[in-house]
mmCIF file of N, CA, C and O in Angstrom:
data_model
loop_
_atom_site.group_PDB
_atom_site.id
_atom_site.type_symbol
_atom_site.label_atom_id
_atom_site.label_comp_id
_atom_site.label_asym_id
_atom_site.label_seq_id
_atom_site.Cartn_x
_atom_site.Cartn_y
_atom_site.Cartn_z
ATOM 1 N N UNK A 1 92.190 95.738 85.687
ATOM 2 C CA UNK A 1 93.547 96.195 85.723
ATOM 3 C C UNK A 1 94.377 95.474 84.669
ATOM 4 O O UNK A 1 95.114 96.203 84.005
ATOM 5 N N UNK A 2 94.390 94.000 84.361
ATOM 6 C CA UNK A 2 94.720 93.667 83.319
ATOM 7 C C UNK A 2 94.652 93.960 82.145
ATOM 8 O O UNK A 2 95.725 94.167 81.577
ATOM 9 N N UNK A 3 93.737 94.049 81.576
ATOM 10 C CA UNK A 3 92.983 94.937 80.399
ATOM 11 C C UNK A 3 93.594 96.270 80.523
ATOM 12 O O UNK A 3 94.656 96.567 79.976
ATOM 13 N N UNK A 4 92.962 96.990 81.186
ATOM 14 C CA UNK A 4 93.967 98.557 80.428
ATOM 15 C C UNK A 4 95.393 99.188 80.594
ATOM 16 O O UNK A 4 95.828 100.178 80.006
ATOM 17 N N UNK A 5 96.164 98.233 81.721
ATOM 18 C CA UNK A 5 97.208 97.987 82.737
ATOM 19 C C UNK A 5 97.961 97.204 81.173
ATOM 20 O O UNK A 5 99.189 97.257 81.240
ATOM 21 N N UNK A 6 97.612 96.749 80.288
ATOM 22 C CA UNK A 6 98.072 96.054 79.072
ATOM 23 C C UNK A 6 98.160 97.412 78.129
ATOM 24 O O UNK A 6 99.374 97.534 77.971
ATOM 25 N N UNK A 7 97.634 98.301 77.548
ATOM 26 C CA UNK A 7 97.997 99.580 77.087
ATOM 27 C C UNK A 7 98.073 100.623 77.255
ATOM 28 O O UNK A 7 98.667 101.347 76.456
ATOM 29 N N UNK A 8 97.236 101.292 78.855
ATOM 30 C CA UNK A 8 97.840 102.285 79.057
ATOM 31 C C UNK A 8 97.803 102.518 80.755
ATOM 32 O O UNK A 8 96.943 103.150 81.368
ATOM 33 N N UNK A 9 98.850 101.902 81.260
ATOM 34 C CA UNK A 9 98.996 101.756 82.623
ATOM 35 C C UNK A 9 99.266 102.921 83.081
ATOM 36 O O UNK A 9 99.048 102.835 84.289
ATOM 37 N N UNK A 10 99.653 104.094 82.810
ATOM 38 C CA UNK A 10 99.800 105.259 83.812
ATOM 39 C C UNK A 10 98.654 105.720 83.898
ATOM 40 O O UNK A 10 98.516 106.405 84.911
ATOM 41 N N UNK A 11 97.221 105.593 82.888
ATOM 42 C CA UNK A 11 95.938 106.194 83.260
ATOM 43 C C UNK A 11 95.057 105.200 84.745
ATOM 44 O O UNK A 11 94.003 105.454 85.329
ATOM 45 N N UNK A 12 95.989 104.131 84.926
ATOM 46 C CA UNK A 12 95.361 103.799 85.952
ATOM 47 C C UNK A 12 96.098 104.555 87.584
ATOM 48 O O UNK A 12 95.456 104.691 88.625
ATOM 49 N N UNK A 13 97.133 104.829 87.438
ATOM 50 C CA UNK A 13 97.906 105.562 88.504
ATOM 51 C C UNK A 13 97.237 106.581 89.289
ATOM 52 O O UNK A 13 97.532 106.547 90.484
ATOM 53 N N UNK A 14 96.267 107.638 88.874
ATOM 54 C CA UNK A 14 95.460 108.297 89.578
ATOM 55 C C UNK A 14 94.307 107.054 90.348
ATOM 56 O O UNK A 14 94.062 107.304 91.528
ATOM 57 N N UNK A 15 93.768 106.058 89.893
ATOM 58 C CA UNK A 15 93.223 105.456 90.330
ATOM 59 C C UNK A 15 93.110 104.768 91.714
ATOM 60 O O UNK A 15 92.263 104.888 92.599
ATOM 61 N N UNK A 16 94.473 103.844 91.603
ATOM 62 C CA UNK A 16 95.274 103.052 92.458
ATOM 63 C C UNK A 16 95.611 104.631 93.607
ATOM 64 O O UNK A 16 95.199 104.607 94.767
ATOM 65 N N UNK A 17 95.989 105.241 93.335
ATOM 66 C CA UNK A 17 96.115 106.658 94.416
ATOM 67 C C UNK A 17 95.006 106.603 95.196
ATOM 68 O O UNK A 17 95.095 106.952 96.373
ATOM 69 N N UNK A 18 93.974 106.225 94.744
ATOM 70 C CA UNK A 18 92.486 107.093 95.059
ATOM 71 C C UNK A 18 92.195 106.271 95.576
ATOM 72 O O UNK A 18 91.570 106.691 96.550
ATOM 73 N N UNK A 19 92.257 104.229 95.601
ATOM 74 C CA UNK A 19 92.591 103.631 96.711
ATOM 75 C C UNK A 19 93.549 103.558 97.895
ATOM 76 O O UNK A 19 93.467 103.118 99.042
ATOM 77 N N UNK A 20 94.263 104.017 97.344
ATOM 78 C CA UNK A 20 95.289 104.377 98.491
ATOM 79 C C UNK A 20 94.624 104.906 99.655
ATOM 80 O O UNK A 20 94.215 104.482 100.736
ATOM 81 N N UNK A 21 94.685 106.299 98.845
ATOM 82 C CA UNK A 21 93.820 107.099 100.077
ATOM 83 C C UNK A 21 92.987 107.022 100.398
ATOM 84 O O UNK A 21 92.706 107.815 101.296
ATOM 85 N N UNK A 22 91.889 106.019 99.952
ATOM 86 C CA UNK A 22 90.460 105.469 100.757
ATOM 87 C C UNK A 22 91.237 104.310 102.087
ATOM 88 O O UNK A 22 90.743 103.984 103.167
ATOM 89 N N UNK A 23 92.183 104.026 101.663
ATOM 90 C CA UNK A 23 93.024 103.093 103.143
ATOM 91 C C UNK A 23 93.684 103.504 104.020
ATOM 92 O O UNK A 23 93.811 102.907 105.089
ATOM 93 N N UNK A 24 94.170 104.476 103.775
ATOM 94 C CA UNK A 24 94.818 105.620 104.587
ATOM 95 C C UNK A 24 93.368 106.119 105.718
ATOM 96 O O UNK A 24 93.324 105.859 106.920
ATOM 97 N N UNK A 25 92.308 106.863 104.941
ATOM 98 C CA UNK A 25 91.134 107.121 105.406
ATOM 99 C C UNK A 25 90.542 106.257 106.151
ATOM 100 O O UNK A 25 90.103 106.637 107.236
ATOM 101 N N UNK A 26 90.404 105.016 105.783
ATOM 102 C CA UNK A 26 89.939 103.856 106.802
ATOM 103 C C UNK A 26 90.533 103.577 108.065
ATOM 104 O O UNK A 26 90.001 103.394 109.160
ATOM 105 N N UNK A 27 92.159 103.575 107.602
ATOM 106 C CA UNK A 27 92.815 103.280 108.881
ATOM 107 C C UNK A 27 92.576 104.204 109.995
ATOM 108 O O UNK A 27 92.256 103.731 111.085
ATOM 109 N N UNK A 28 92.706 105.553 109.828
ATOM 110 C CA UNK A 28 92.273 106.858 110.824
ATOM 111 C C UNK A 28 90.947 106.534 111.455
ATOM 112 O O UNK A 28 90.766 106.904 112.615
ATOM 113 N N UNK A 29 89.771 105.725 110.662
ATOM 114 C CA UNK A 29 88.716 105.741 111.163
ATOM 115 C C UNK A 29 88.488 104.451 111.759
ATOM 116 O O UNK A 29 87.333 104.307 112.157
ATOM 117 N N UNK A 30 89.187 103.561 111.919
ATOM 118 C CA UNK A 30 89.298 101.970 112.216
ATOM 119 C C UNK A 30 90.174 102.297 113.429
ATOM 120 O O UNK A 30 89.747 101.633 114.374
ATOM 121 N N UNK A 31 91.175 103.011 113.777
ATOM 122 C CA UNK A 31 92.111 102.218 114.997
ATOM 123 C C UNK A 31 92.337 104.485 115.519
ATOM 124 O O UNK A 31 93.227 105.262 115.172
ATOM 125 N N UNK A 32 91.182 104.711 116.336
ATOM 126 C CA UNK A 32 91.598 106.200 117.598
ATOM 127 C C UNK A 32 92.883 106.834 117.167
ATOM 128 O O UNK A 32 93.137 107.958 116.734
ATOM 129 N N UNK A 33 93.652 105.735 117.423
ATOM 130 C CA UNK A 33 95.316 107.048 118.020
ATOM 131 C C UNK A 33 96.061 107.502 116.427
ATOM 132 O O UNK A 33 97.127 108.102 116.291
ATOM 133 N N UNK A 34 95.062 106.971 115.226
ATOM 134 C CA UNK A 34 95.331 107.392 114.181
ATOM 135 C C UNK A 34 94.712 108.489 113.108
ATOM 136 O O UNK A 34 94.848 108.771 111.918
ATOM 137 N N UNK A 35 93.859 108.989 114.390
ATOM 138 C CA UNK A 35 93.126 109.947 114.161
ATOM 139 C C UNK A 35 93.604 111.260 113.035
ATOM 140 O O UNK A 35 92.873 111.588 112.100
ATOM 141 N N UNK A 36 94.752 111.825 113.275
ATOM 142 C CA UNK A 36 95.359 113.153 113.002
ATOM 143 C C UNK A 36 96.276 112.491 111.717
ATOM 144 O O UNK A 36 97.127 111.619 111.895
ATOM 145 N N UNK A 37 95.940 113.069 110.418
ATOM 146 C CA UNK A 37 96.251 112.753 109.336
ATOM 147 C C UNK A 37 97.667 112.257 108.902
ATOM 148 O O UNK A 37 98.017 111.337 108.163
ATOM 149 N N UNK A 38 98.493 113.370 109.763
ATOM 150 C CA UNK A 38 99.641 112.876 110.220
ATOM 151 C C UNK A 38 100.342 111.565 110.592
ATOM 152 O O UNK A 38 100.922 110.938 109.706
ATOM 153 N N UNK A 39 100.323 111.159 111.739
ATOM 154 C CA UNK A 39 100.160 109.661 112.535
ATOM 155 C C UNK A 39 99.284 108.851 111.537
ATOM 156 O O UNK A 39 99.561 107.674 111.767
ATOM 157 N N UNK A 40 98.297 108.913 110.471
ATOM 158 C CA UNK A 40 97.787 107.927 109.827
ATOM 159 C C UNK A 40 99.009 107.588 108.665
ATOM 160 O O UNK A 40 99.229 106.443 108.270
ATOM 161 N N UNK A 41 99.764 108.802 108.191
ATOM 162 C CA UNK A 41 100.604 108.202 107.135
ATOM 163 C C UNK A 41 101.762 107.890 107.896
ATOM 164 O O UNK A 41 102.574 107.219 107.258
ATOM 165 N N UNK A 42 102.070 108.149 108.980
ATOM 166 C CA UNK A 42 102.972 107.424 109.388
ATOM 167 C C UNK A 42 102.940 106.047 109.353
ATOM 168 O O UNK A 42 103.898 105.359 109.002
ATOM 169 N N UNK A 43 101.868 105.622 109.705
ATOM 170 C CA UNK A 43 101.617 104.292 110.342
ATOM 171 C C UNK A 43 101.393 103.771 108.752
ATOM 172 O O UNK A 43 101.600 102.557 108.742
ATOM 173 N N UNK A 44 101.100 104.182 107.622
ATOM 174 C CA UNK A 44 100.878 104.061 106.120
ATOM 175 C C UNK A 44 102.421 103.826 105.816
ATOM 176 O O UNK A 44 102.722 102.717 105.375
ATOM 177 N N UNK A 45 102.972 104.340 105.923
ATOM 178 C CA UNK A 45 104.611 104.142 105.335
ATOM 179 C C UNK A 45 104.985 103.216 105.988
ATOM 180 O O UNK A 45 105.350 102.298 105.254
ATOM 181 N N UNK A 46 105.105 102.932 107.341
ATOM 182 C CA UNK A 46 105.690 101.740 108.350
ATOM 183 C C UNK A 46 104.707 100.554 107.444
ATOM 184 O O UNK A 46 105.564 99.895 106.855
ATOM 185 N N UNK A 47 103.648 100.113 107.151
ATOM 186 C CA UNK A 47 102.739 99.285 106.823
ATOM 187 C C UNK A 47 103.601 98.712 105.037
ATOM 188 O O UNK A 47 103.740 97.564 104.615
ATOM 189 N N UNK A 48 103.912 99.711 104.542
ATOM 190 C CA UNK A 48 103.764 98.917 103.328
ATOM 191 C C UNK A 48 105.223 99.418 103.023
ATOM 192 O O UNK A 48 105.536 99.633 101.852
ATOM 193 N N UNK A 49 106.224 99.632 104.156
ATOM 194 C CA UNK A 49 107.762 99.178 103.979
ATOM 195 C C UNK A 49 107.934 97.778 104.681
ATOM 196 O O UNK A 49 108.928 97.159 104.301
ATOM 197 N N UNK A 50 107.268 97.254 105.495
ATOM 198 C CA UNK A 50 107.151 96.338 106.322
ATOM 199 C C UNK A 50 106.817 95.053 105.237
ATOM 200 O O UNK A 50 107.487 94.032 105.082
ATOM 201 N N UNK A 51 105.224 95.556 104.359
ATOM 202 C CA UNK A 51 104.815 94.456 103.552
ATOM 203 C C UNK A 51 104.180 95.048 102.245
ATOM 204 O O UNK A 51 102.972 95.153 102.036
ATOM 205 N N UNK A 52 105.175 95.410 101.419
ATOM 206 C CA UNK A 52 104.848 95.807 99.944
ATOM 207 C C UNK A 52 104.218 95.177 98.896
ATOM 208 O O UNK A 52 103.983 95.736 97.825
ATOM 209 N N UNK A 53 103.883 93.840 99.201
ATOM 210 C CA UNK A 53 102.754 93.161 98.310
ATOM 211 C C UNK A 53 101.856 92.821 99.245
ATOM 212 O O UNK A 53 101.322 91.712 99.232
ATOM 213 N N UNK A 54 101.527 93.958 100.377
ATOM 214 C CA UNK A 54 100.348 93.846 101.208
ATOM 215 C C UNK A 54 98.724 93.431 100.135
ATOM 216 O O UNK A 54 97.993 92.444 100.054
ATOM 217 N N UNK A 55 98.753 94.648 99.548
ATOM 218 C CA UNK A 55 97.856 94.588 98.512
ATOM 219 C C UNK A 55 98.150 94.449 97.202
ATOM 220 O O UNK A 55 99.227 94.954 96.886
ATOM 221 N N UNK A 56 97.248 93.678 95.927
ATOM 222 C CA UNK A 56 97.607 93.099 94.717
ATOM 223 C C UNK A 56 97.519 95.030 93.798
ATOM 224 O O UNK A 56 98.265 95.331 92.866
ATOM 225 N N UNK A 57 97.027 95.476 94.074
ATOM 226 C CA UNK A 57 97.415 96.788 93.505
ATOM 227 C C UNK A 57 98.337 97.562 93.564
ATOM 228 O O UNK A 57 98.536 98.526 92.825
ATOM 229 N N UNK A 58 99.237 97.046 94.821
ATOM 230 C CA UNK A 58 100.672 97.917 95.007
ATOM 231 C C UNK A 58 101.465 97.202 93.614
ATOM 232 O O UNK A 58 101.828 97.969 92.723
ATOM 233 N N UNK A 59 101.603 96.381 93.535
ATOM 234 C CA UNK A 59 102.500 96.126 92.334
ATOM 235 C C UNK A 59 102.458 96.782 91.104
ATOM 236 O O UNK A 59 103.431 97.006 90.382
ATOM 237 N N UNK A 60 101.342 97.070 90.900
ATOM 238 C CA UNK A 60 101.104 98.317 89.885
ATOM 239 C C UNK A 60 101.411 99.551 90.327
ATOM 240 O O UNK A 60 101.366 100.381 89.418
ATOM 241 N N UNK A 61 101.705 99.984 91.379
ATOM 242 C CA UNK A 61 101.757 101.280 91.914
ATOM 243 C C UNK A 61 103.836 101.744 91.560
ATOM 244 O O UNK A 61 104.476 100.702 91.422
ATOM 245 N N UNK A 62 104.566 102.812 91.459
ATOM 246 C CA UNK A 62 105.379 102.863 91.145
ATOM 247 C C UNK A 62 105.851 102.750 92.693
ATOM 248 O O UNK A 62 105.014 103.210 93.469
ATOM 249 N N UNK A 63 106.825 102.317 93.196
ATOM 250 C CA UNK A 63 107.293 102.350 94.823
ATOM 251 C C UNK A 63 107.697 104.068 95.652
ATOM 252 O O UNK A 63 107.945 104.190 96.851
ATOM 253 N N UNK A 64 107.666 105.163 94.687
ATOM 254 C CA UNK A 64 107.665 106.311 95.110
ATOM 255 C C UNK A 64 106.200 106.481 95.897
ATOM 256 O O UNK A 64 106.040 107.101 96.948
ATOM 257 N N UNK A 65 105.142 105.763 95.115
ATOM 258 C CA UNK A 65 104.160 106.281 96.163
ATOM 259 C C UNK A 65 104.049 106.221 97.373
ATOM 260 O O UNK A 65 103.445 106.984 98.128
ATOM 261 N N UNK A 66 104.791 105.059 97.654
ATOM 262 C CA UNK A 66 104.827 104.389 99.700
ATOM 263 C C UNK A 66 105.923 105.361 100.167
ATOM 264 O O UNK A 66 106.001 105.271 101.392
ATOM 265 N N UNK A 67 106.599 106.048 99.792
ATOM 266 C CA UNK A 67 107.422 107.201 100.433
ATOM 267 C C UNK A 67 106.509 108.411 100.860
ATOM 268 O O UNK A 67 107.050 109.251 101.580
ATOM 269 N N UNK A 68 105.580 108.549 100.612
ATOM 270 C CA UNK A 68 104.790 109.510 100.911
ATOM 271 C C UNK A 68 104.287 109.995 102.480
ATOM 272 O O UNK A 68 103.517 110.946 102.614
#
């Protein structure tokens, strides 16, 4: 991320997405009542308005994405 995050940081933005949503995906499959895709981004938005340098990749991420 350093390295290409140094000249062309928006080609990493699909990337960082694509973790996103592998955590989103985990969480649904880690904790039942978050089953329904729905209730998983809920509980996704409450999570990283709560703690936005949860992960070292959110800082690269633009903060529109956690509105989602």
């Amino acid at each position: 991320m350093q390295y290409y995050g140094a000249f062309y940081r928006t080609a990493l933005y699909p990337l960082l997405q694509r973790i996103d949503t592998y955590l989103v995906r985990w969480l649904g499959k880690k904790h039942k009542r978050l089953r329904p895709m729905k209730k998983a981004k809920v509980a996704w938005r409450r999570i990283t308005s709560q703690d936005p340098r949860l992960f070292t990749h959110w800082a690269w991420a633009p903060a529109s994405w956690w509105s989602r």
